[in-house]
mmCIF file of C-alpha atoms in Angstrom:
data_model
loop_
_atom_site.group_PDB
_atom_site.id
_atom_site.type_symbol
_atom_site.label_atom_id
_atom_site.label_comp_id
_atom_site.label_asym_id
_atom_site.label_seq_id
_atom_site.Cartn_x
_atom_site.Cartn_y
_atom_site.Cartn_z
ATOM 1 C CA MET A 1 50.028 -30.767 -14.499
ATOM 2 C CA ASP A 2 52.899 -28.558 -15.658
ATOM 3 C CA LYS A 3 53.008 -26.935 -19.090
ATOM 4 C CA THR A 4 55.261 -29.625 -20.586
ATOM 5 C CA GLY A 5 53.058 -32.432 -19.300
ATOM 6 C CA SER A 6 49.928 -30.666 -20.493
ATOM 7 C CA THR A 7 51.380 -30.170 -23.968
ATOM 8 C CA GLY A 8 52.419 -33.811 -24.217
ATOM 9 C CA CYS A 9 48.992 -34.993 -23.069
ATOM 10 C CA LEU A 10 47.251 -32.757 -25.601
ATOM 11 C CA THR A 11 49.451 -34.100 -28.389
ATOM 12 C CA ARG A 12 48.626 -37.709 -27.483
ATOM 13 C CA LEU A 13 44.904 -36.978 -27.326
ATOM 14 C CA LYS A 14 44.978 -35.251 -30.711
ATOM 15 C CA GLN A 15 46.803 -38.215 -32.228
ATOM 16 C CA ARG A 16 44.273 -40.607 -30.730
ATOM 17 C CA ALA A 17 41.364 -38.540 -32.061
ATOM 18 C CA ALA A 18 42.940 -38.425 -35.526
ATOM 19 C CA ALA A 19 43.225 -42.225 -35.587
ATOM 20 C CA ALA A 20 39.702 -42.833 -34.229
ATOM 21 C CA PRO A 21 37.742 -42.664 -37.540
ATOM 22 C CA GLY A 22 39.679 -45.678 -38.771
ATOM 23 C CA ARG A 23 38.181 -47.722 -35.920
ATOM 24 C CA ILE A 24 34.646 -46.363 -36.220
ATOM 25 C CA GLY A 25 32.065 -47.301 -38.838
ATOM 26 C CA THR A 26 28.403 -46.591 -38.178
ATOM 27 C CA VAL A 27 27.414 -44.508 -35.149
ATOM 28 C CA ALA A 28 23.938 -44.581 -33.609
ATOM 29 C CA LEU A 29 23.447 -41.158 -32.035
ATOM 30 C CA LEU A 30 20.772 -41.515 -29.359
ATOM 31 C CA TYR A 31 18.947 -38.335 -28.399
ATOM 32 C CA GLY A 32 15.557 -36.963 -27.348
ATOM 33 C CA GLY A 33 13.967 -39.304 -24.840
ATOM 34 C CA THR A 34 10.798 -38.625 -22.902
ATOM 35 C CA CYS A 35 11.865 -36.883 -19.676
ATOM 36 C CA GLY A 36 11.871 -33.194 -18.747
ATOM 37 C CA GLU A 37 15.300 -32.740 -20.307
ATOM 38 C CA ARG A 38 14.144 -33.750 -23.795
ATOM 39 C CA GLU A 39 14.724 -30.301 -25.323
ATOM 40 C CA VAL A 40 18.253 -30.175 -23.963
ATOM 41 C CA SER A 41 18.927 -33.651 -25.314
ATOM 42 C CA ILE A 42 17.673 -32.670 -28.763
ATOM 43 C CA ALA A 43 20.018 -29.671 -28.706
ATOM 44 C CA SER A 44 22.954 -31.822 -27.585
ATOM 45 C CA GLY A 45 22.241 -34.494 -30.175
ATOM 46 C CA THR A 46 21.843 -32.016 -33.007
ATOM 47 C CA ASN A 47 25.134 -30.348 -32.135
ATOM 48 C CA VAL A 48 27.043 -33.647 -31.843
ATOM 49 C CA ARG A 49 25.573 -34.904 -35.126
ATOM 50 C CA ARG A 50 26.658 -31.764 -36.979
ATOM 51 C CA VAL A 51 30.209 -32.042 -35.648
ATOM 52 C CA LEU A 52 30.653 -35.789 -36.236
ATOM 53 C CA GLU A 53 29.265 -35.608 -39.759
ATOM 54 C CA LYS A 54 31.912 -32.971 -40.494
ATOM 55 C CA GLU A 55 34.447 -35.525 -39.278
ATOM 56 C CA GLY A 56 33.177 -37.869 -42.008
ATOM 57 C CA LEU A 57 31.344 -40.372 -39.796
ATOM 58 C CA HIS A 58 28.142 -42.162 -40.805
ATOM 59 C CA ILE A 59 25.536 -41.100 -38.216
ATOM 60 C CA HIS A 60 22.118 -42.628 -37.572
ATOM 61 C CA PHE A 61 20.085 -40.088 -35.583
ATOM 62 C CA ILE A 62 17.700 -42.047 -33.321
ATOM 63 C CA ASP A 63 15.123 -40.389 -31.071
ATOM 64 C CA THR A 64 14.532 -42.690 -28.095
ATOM 65 C CA GLY A 65 11.294 -40.864 -27.395
ATOM 66 C CA ARG A 66 9.705 -42.362 -30.505
ATOM 67 C CA ALA A 67 7.891 -45.680 -30.563
ATOM 68 C CA GLY A 68 9.930 -48.336 -32.287
ATOM 69 C CA PHE A 69 13.318 -46.825 -31.563
ATOM 70 C CA VAL A 70 14.688 -50.172 -30.322
ATOM 71 C CA GLU A 71 13.850 -51.854 -33.619
ATOM 72 C CA GLU A 72 15.413 -48.916 -35.444
ATOM 73 C CA LEU A 73 18.551 -49.221 -33.330
ATOM 74 C CA ILE A 74 18.866 -52.956 -33.993
ATOM 75 C CA ALA A 75 18.331 -52.487 -37.736
ATOM 76 C CA THR A 76 21.054 -49.840 -37.826
ATOM 77 C CA LYS A 77 23.689 -52.381 -36.663
ATOM 78 C CA PRO A 78 25.958 -49.658 -35.282
ATOM 79 C CA ASP A 79 29.576 -50.184 -34.327
ATOM 80 C CA VAL A 80 29.102 -47.816 -31.404
ATOM 81 C CA ALA A 81 26.368 -45.661 -29.874
ATOM 82 C CA PHE A 82 26.881 -42.041 -28.877
ATOM 83 C CA ILE A 83 24.568 -41.191 -25.974
ATOM 84 C CA ALA A 84 23.244 -37.625 -26.088
ATOM 85 C CA LEU A 85 20.438 -38.281 -23.608
ATOM 86 C CA HIS A 86 20.019 -36.506 -20.286
ATOM 87 C CA GLY A 87 17.974 -37.232 -17.181
ATOM 88 C CA THR A 88 15.650 -40.149 -16.538
ATOM 89 C CA GLY A 89 15.921 -42.928 -19.091
ATOM 90 C CA GLY A 90 19.154 -41.595 -20.557
ATOM 91 C CA GLU A 91 21.553 -40.816 -17.742
ATOM 92 C CA ASP A 92 20.360 -43.257 -15.092
ATOM 93 C CA GLY A 93 21.589 -46.568 -16.501
ATOM 94 C CA CYS A 94 18.420 -47.558 -18.407
ATOM 95 C CA ILE A 95 19.616 -46.934 -21.969
ATOM 96 C CA GLN A 96 23.053 -48.229 -20.969
ATOM 97 C CA GLY A 97 21.489 -51.528 -19.876
ATOM 98 C CA LEU A 98 19.625 -51.844 -23.174
ATOM 99 C CA LEU A 99 22.804 -51.243 -25.156
ATOM 100 C CA GLU A 100 24.667 -53.853 -23.135
ATOM 101 C CA MET A 101 21.911 -56.394 -23.768
ATOM 102 C CA LEU A 102 22.197 -55.643 -27.485
ATOM 103 C CA GLY A 103 26.004 -55.875 -27.382
ATOM 104 C CA ILE A 104 26.512 -52.311 -28.634
ATOM 105 C CA PRO A 105 29.462 -50.319 -27.229
ATOM 106 C CA TYR A 106 28.408 -46.872 -25.998
ATOM 107 C CA THR A 107 29.879 -43.578 -24.898
ATOM 108 C CA HIS A 108 29.971 -42.329 -21.323
ATOM 109 C CA SER A 109 29.594 -44.312 -18.125
ATOM 110 C CA GLY A 110 28.207 -47.801 -17.551
ATOM 111 C CA VAL A 111 24.985 -48.998 -15.951
ATOM 112 C CA THR A 112 26.080 -48.962 -12.306
ATOM 113 C CA SER A 113 28.060 -45.740 -12.561
ATOM 114 C CA SER A 114 25.166 -43.971 -14.293
ATOM 115 C CA ALA A 115 22.626 -45.133 -11.719
ATOM 116 C CA LEU A 116 24.821 -44.144 -8.765
ATOM 117 C CA ALA A 117 25.656 -40.685 -10.101
ATOM 118 C CA MET A 118 22.002 -39.997 -10.943
ATOM 119 C CA ASP A 119 21.061 -40.404 -7.277
ATOM 120 C CA LYS A 120 22.460 -37.329 -5.538
ATOM 121 C CA ALA A 121 22.036 -38.812 -2.051
ATOM 122 C CA VAL A 122 23.997 -41.962 -2.938
ATOM 123 C CA THR A 123 26.620 -39.839 -4.689
ATOM 124 C CA LYS A 124 27.126 -37.834 -1.496
ATOM 125 C CA ILE A 125 27.740 -41.027 0.470
ATOM 126 C CA LEU A 126 30.426 -42.061 -2.028
ATOM 127 C CA TYR A 127 31.986 -38.586 -1.941
ATOM 128 C CA LYS A 128 32.269 -38.783 1.838
ATOM 129 C CA ASP A 129 33.713 -42.292 1.718
ATOM 130 C CA CYS A 130 36.698 -41.046 -0.278
ATOM 131 C CA GLY A 131 37.194 -37.911 1.817
ATOM 132 C CA LEU A 132 35.516 -35.349 -0.444
ATOM 133 C CA ALA A 133 33.596 -32.441 1.065
ATOM 134 C CA THR A 134 29.875 -32.212 0.316
ATOM 135 C CA ALA A 135 27.072 -30.190 1.881
ATOM 136 C CA ALA A 136 24.955 -31.593 4.719
ATOM 137 C CA TYR A 137 21.522 -32.756 3.624
ATOM 138 C CA VAL A 138 18.297 -34.514 4.556
ATOM 139 C CA GLU A 139 16.507 -36.769 2.095
ATOM 140 C CA LEU A 140 12.703 -36.769 1.933
ATOM 141 C CA PRO A 141 11.718 -40.020 0.183
ATOM 142 C CA HIS A 142 8.450 -41.243 -1.322
ATOM 143 C CA GLY A 143 6.701 -37.877 -1.249
ATOM 144 C CA LEU A 144 6.786 -37.771 2.557
ATOM 145 C CA ARG A 145 6.565 -34.167 3.669
ATOM 146 C CA PRO A 146 8.039 -33.530 7.118
ATOM 147 C CA LYS A 147 5.668 -32.511 9.892
ATOM 148 C CA THR A 148 5.990 -29.030 11.371
ATOM 149 C CA THR A 149 8.303 -30.098 14.187
ATOM 150 C CA GLU A 150 10.328 -32.301 11.832
ATOM 151 C CA LEU A 151 10.827 -29.468 9.362
ATOM 152 C CA ASP A 152 11.867 -27.150 12.183
ATOM 153 C CA ALA A 153 14.468 -29.713 13.268
ATOM 154 C CA ILE A 154 15.741 -30.097 9.699
ATOM 155 C CA LEU A 155 16.116 -26.360 9.210
ATOM 156 C CA ALA A 156 17.829 -26.015 12.582
ATOM 157 C CA ARG A 157 20.417 -28.490 11.328
ATOM 158 C CA ILE A 158 20.703 -27.407 7.686
ATOM 159 C CA GLY A 159 20.168 -23.661 8.142
ATOM 160 C CA LEU A 160 18.700 -20.963 5.929
ATOM 161 C CA PRO A 161 19.011 -20.225 3.114
ATOM 162 C CA CYS A 162 19.049 -23.831 1.944
ATOM 163 C CA VAL A 163 18.725 -25.735 -1.321
ATOM 164 C CA VAL A 164 15.692 -27.887 -2.182
ATOM 165 C CA LYS A 165 16.068 -30.190 -5.177
ATOM 166 C CA PRO A 166 14.965 -33.518 -6.636
ATOM 167 C CA THR A 167 17.233 -36.419 -5.775
ATOM 168 C CA CYS A 168 17.335 -37.856 -9.290
ATOM 169 C CA ASP A 169 16.834 -35.123 -11.892
ATOM 170 C CA GLY A 170 19.284 -33.001 -13.840
ATOM 171 C CA SER A 171 19.518 -29.607 -15.572
ATOM 172 C CA SER A 172 18.536 -27.971 -12.249
ATOM 173 C CA LEU A 173 14.897 -28.928 -12.821
ATOM 174 C CA GLY A 174 12.891 -28.340 -9.631
ATOM 175 C CA VAL A 175 15.810 -26.727 -7.784
ATOM 176 C CA SER A 176 15.092 -23.741 -5.542
ATOM 177 C CA LEU A 177 16.938 -21.605 -2.999
ATOM 178 C CA PRO A 178 14.479 -20.751 -0.229
ATOM 179 C CA LYS A 179 15.528 -18.161 2.340
ATOM 180 C CA THR A 180 12.654 -18.470 4.804
ATOM 181 C CA ARG A 181 10.660 -21.299 6.313
ATOM 182 C CA GLU A 182 7.626 -20.234 4.269
ATOM 183 C CA GLU A 183 9.679 -20.373 1.077
ATOM 184 C CA VAL A 184 10.844 -23.870 2.031
ATOM 185 C CA GLU A 185 7.192 -24.974 2.207
ATOM 186 C CA VAL A 186 6.586 -23.578 -1.289
ATOM 187 C CA ALA A 187 9.796 -25.206 -2.577
ATOM 188 C CA LEU A 188 8.659 -28.574 -1.234
ATOM 189 C CA ASP A 189 5.300 -28.202 -2.999
ATOM 190 C CA GLU A 190 7.009 -27.390 -6.277
ATOM 191 C CA GLY A 191 9.657 -30.065 -5.876
ATOM 192 C CA PHE A 192 7.223 -32.869 -5.058
ATOM 193 C CA ALA A 193 5.186 -31.885 -8.126
ATOM 194 C CA ILE A 194 7.975 -33.267 -10.331
ATOM 195 C CA SER A 195 9.779 -35.755 -8.086
ATOM 196 C CA ASP A 196 8.769 -38.104 -5.283
ATOM 197 C CA THR A 197 12.135 -37.765 -3.528
ATOM 198 C CA LEU A 198 13.735 -34.462 -2.548
ATOM 199 C CA LEU A 199 16.855 -33.249 -0.793
ATOM 200 C CA ILE A 200 17.004 -30.322 1.604
ATOM 201 C CA GLU A 201 20.647 -29.339 1.418
ATOM 202 C CA GLU A 202 22.945 -26.930 3.225
ATOM 203 C CA PHE A 203 23.730 -23.788 1.219
ATOM 204 C CA ILE A 204 27.465 -23.325 0.712
ATOM 205 C CA LYS A 205 28.567 -19.786 -0.030
ATOM 206 C CA GLY A 206 31.424 -19.409 -2.466
ATOM 207 C CA VAL A 207 32.526 -19.493 -6.089
ATOM 208 C CA GLU A 208 30.620 -21.934 -8.288
ATOM 209 C CA VAL A 209 32.850 -23.937 -10.600
ATOM 210 C CA THR A 210 32.701 -27.097 -12.655
ATOM 211 C CA VAL A 211 35.462 -29.485 -13.687
ATOM 212 C CA PRO A 212 35.232 -31.893 -16.643
ATOM 213 C CA VAL A 213 37.251 -35.106 -16.431
ATOM 214 C CA LEU A 214 38.183 -36.875 -19.667
ATOM 215 C CA GLY A 215 39.042 -40.570 -19.917
ATOM 216 C CA ASN A 216 38.066 -43.954 -18.531
ATOM 217 C CA TRP A 217 38.423 -44.315 -14.775
ATOM 218 C CA GLN A 218 40.739 -47.366 -15.016
ATOM 219 C CA GLU A 219 43.418 -45.273 -16.733
ATOM 220 C CA GLU A 220 44.699 -41.860 -15.674
ATOM 221 C CA PRO A 221 41.787 -39.549 -16.497
ATOM 222 C CA LEU A 222 42.562 -35.918 -17.215
ATOM 223 C CA ALA A 223 40.934 -32.934 -15.532
ATOM 224 C CA LEU A 224 40.163 -30.293 -18.153
ATOM 225 C CA PRO A 225 40.341 -26.590 -17.216
ATOM 226 C CA VAL A 226 38.224 -25.437 -14.270
ATOM 227 C CA ILE A 227 35.329 -23.208 -15.325
ATOM 228 C CA GLU A 228 33.804 -20.557 -13.075
ATOM 229 C CA ILE A 229 30.062 -20.108 -13.566
ATOM 230 C CA ILE A 230 28.395 -16.730 -13.005
ATOM 231 C CA PRO A 231 24.653 -17.240 -13.542
ATOM 232 C CA LYS A 232 22.365 -14.441 -14.652
ATOM 233 C CA ASN A 233 19.770 -15.611 -12.143
ATOM 234 C CA GLU A 234 20.195 -16.235 -8.434
ATOM 235 C CA PHE A 235 21.761 -19.637 -9.028
ATOM 236 C CA TYR A 236 22.719 -21.886 -11.974
ATOM 237 C CA ASP A 237 19.155 -22.858 -12.901
ATOM 238 C CA TYR A 238 17.715 -24.252 -16.139
ATOM 239 C CA GLU A 239 17.597 -20.856 -17.864
ATOM 240 C CA SER A 240 21.146 -20.007 -16.776
ATOM 241 C CA LYS A 241 22.383 -23.308 -18.209
ATOM 242 C CA TYR A 242 20.730 -23.282 -21.611
ATOM 243 C CA ALA A 243 19.540 -19.795 -22.596
ATOM 244 C CA ASP A 244 21.865 -17.607 -24.639
ATOM 245 C CA GLY A 245 23.414 -15.175 -22.182
ATOM 246 C CA GLY A 246 22.025 -17.138 -19.236
ATOM 247 C CA SER A 247 25.416 -17.291 -17.572
ATOM 248 C CA THR A 248 29.009 -16.159 -17.932
ATOM 249 C CA HIS A 249 31.770 -18.762 -17.974
ATOM 250 C CA LEU A 250 35.291 -17.786 -16.927
ATOM 251 C CA ILE A 251 38.434 -19.783 -17.748
ATOM 252 C CA PRO A 252 40.560 -19.591 -15.692
ATOM 253 C CA ALA A 253 38.252 -19.392 -12.699
ATOM 254 C CA ARG A 254 38.834 -16.552 -10.249
ATOM 255 C CA ILE A 255 40.283 -18.801 -7.570
ATOM 256 C CA THR A 256 43.858 -19.427 -6.511
ATOM 257 C CA ALA A 257 46.035 -21.887 -8.401
ATOM 258 C CA GLU A 258 46.084 -24.061 -5.279
ATOM 259 C CA SER A 259 42.266 -24.080 -5.097
ATOM 260 C CA ALA A 260 42.027 -24.875 -8.810
ATOM 261 C CA GLU A 261 44.326 -27.860 -8.325
ATOM 262 C CA ARG A 262 42.214 -29.026 -5.370
ATOM 263 C CA CYS A 263 39.124 -28.791 -7.579
ATOM 264 C CA SER A 264 40.799 -30.818 -10.336
ATOM 265 C CA GLN A 265 41.896 -33.529 -7.919
ATOM 266 C CA ALA A 266 38.429 -33.653 -6.337
ATOM 267 C CA ALA A 267 36.797 -34.061 -9.761
ATOM 268 C CA ILE A 268 39.220 -36.861 -10.671
ATOM 269 C CA ALA A 269 38.473 -38.579 -7.337
ATOM 270 C CA ALA A 270 34.722 -38.310 -7.986
ATOM 271 C CA HIS A 271 35.195 -39.687 -11.510
ATOM 272 C CA ALA A 272 37.127 -42.627 -10.044
ATOM 273 C CA VAL A 273 34.851 -43.460 -7.097
ATOM 274 C CA LEU A 274 31.833 -43.484 -9.428
ATOM 275 C CA LYS A 275 33.816 -45.444 -12.048
ATOM 276 C CA CYS A 276 32.958 -42.983 -14.788
ATOM 277 C CA ALA A 277 33.958 -43.535 -18.408
ATOM 278 C CA GLY A 278 34.539 -41.188 -21.323
ATOM 279 C CA ILE A 279 33.686 -37.874 -19.738
ATOM 280 C CA SER A 280 32.149 -36.601 -16.523
ATOM 281 C CA ARG A 281 31.599 -33.146 -15.114
ATOM 282 C CA THR A 282 31.604 -32.459 -11.390
ATOM 283 C CA ASP A 283 29.994 -29.282 -10.099
ATOM 284 C CA MET A 284 31.258 -27.723 -6.891
ATOM 285 C CA ILE A 285 31.372 -24.612 -4.729
ATOM 286 C CA VAL A 286 34.744 -23.274 -3.620
ATOM 287 C CA SER A 287 34.352 -21.779 -0.141
ATOM 288 C CA GLU A 288 36.402 -18.872 1.189
ATOM 289 C CA ASP A 289 39.072 -21.191 2.619
ATOM 290 C CA GLY A 290 39.598 -22.794 -0.805
ATOM 291 C CA THR A 291 37.752 -26.041 -0.062
ATOM 292 C CA PRO A 292 35.864 -27.551 -3.032
ATOM 293 C CA TRP A 293 32.398 -28.665 -1.863
ATOM 294 C CA LEU A 294 31.037 -31.173 -4.363
ATOM 295 C CA ILE A 295 27.448 -30.790 -5.543
ATOM 296 C CA GLU A 296 27.009 -33.546 -8.113
ATOM 297 C CA THR A 297 28.705 -35.463 -10.913
ATOM 298 C CA ASN A 298 27.120 -35.526 -14.365
ATOM 299 C CA THR A 299 27.837 -38.687 -16.369
ATOM 300 C CA VAL A 300 26.245 -37.459 -19.627
ATOM 301 C CA PRO A 301 26.901 -33.707 -19.551
ATOM 302 C CA GLY A 302 25.236 -31.413 -22.046
ATOM 303 C CA MET A 303 26.822 -30.889 -25.453
ATOM 304 C CA THR A 304 24.779 -27.903 -26.642
ATOM 305 C CA HIS A 305 26.346 -24.751 -28.075
ATOM 306 C CA THR A 306 26.263 -23.190 -24.577
ATOM 307 C CA SER A 307 27.512 -26.284 -22.725
ATOM 308 C CA LEU A 308 30.528 -26.292 -20.454
ATOM 309 C CA ILE A 309 32.331 -29.473 -21.566
ATOM 310 C CA PRO A 310 33.123 -28.373 -25.150
ATOM 311 C CA GLU A 311 34.123 -24.927 -23.870
ATOM 312 C CA SER A 312 36.624 -26.365 -21.401
ATOM 313 C CA ALA A 313 37.975 -28.799 -23.994
ATOM 314 C CA ARG A 314 38.494 -25.979 -26.491
ATOM 315 C CA HIS A 315 40.404 -24.003 -23.875
ATOM 316 C CA PHE A 316 42.650 -27.033 -23.331
ATOM 317 C CA GLY A 317 43.242 -27.241 -27.090
ATOM 318 C CA LEU A 318 40.788 -29.884 -28.332
ATOM 319 C CA THR A 319 38.278 -29.114 -31.058
ATOM 320 C CA ASP A 320 34.686 -30.284 -30.667
ATOM 321 C CA GLY A 321 35.341 -32.928 -33.310
ATOM 322 C CA GLU A 322 38.388 -34.239 -31.481
ATOM 323 C CA LEU A 323 36.463 -34.359 -28.198
ATOM 324 C CA TYR A 324 33.572 -36.389 -29.643
ATOM 325 C CA LEU A 325 35.911 -38.718 -31.533
ATOM 326 C CA LEU A 326 37.764 -39.375 -28.287
ATOM 327 C CA LEU A 327 34.501 -40.259 -26.534
ATOM 328 C CA LEU A 328 33.719 -42.787 -29.275
ATOM 329 C CA ASP A 329 37.221 -44.209 -29.013
ATOM 330 C CA PHE A 330 36.975 -44.485 -25.212
ATOM 331 C CA ALA A 331 33.698 -46.360 -25.733
ATOM 332 C CA LEU A 332 35.346 -48.910 -28.001
ATOM 333 C CA GLU A 333 38.187 -49.274 -25.508
ATOM 334 C CA GLN A 334 35.717 -49.993 -22.695
ATOM 335 C CA ASN A 335 34.088 -52.713 -24.802
ATOM 336 C CA GLN A 336 37.418 -54.481 -25.243
ATOM 337 C CA GLU A 337 37.985 -54.921 -21.497
#
């Protein structure tokens, strides 16, 4: 998008955000949950609540990890729900299904989109179907560890170092980067301790970036600025994502303008093929030849004070308040279709 187009788009988004409070009454802000990403969700929810209350909205803060939260949600009679939940139970279509049964519009992607994006193996199939590059992998389902000869065959195909990670968890929980066969065995032990399905994935060397995409997939969603991630640790693990100083974020990323455009188009394609709504964030590695290799698409990205989405939006020219108001407005728009 050229500078004129970008300026015009920003103006329209700001106008839409400014008009949003007139369409929004009570907001149920869902946070917490019971999975391993509970702390992150609490941080996201607390941050979103602070910002939206400054925008003058009436917020009901509902912890879905507490008994009786459904009754509390029903009693609130919200006009819209803002989902600040991550991982199992919050990003996998479960809470989305509940909200649809209750007839409550909600932010972010729908049931099917959420479930598909949560499963990294299924996501890779969809990436490939629309011509997007993604690393080779082998899925180990139902806690089935490969036998010695099977593991040797897998590593011969995938190579070392490789990536071992749960198929359906977020925030880099259980992710490791083994460099030897012995380290792969340890990584499998640790991975199966928290998930019954793992991926052994090819390691792609390059620049790690992420691209947020704003808008509902049926329209013309907008790729926000590409962010380069330089983790303090060996890779972008849990600590690098959420600890102060855990990583350095660079905007613009240190890649060519052509590569940045390829990343933006790839993120928009991922957003579309998964039928994402509101906001998504697609993580990728840019290899030496400029190819974006897609890792995963997050349908409920973090909104903590160190999170990438608000940072990219600010660089584009949107305040945190404008961003969250837009997500609420996109949710109401989805409900009208």
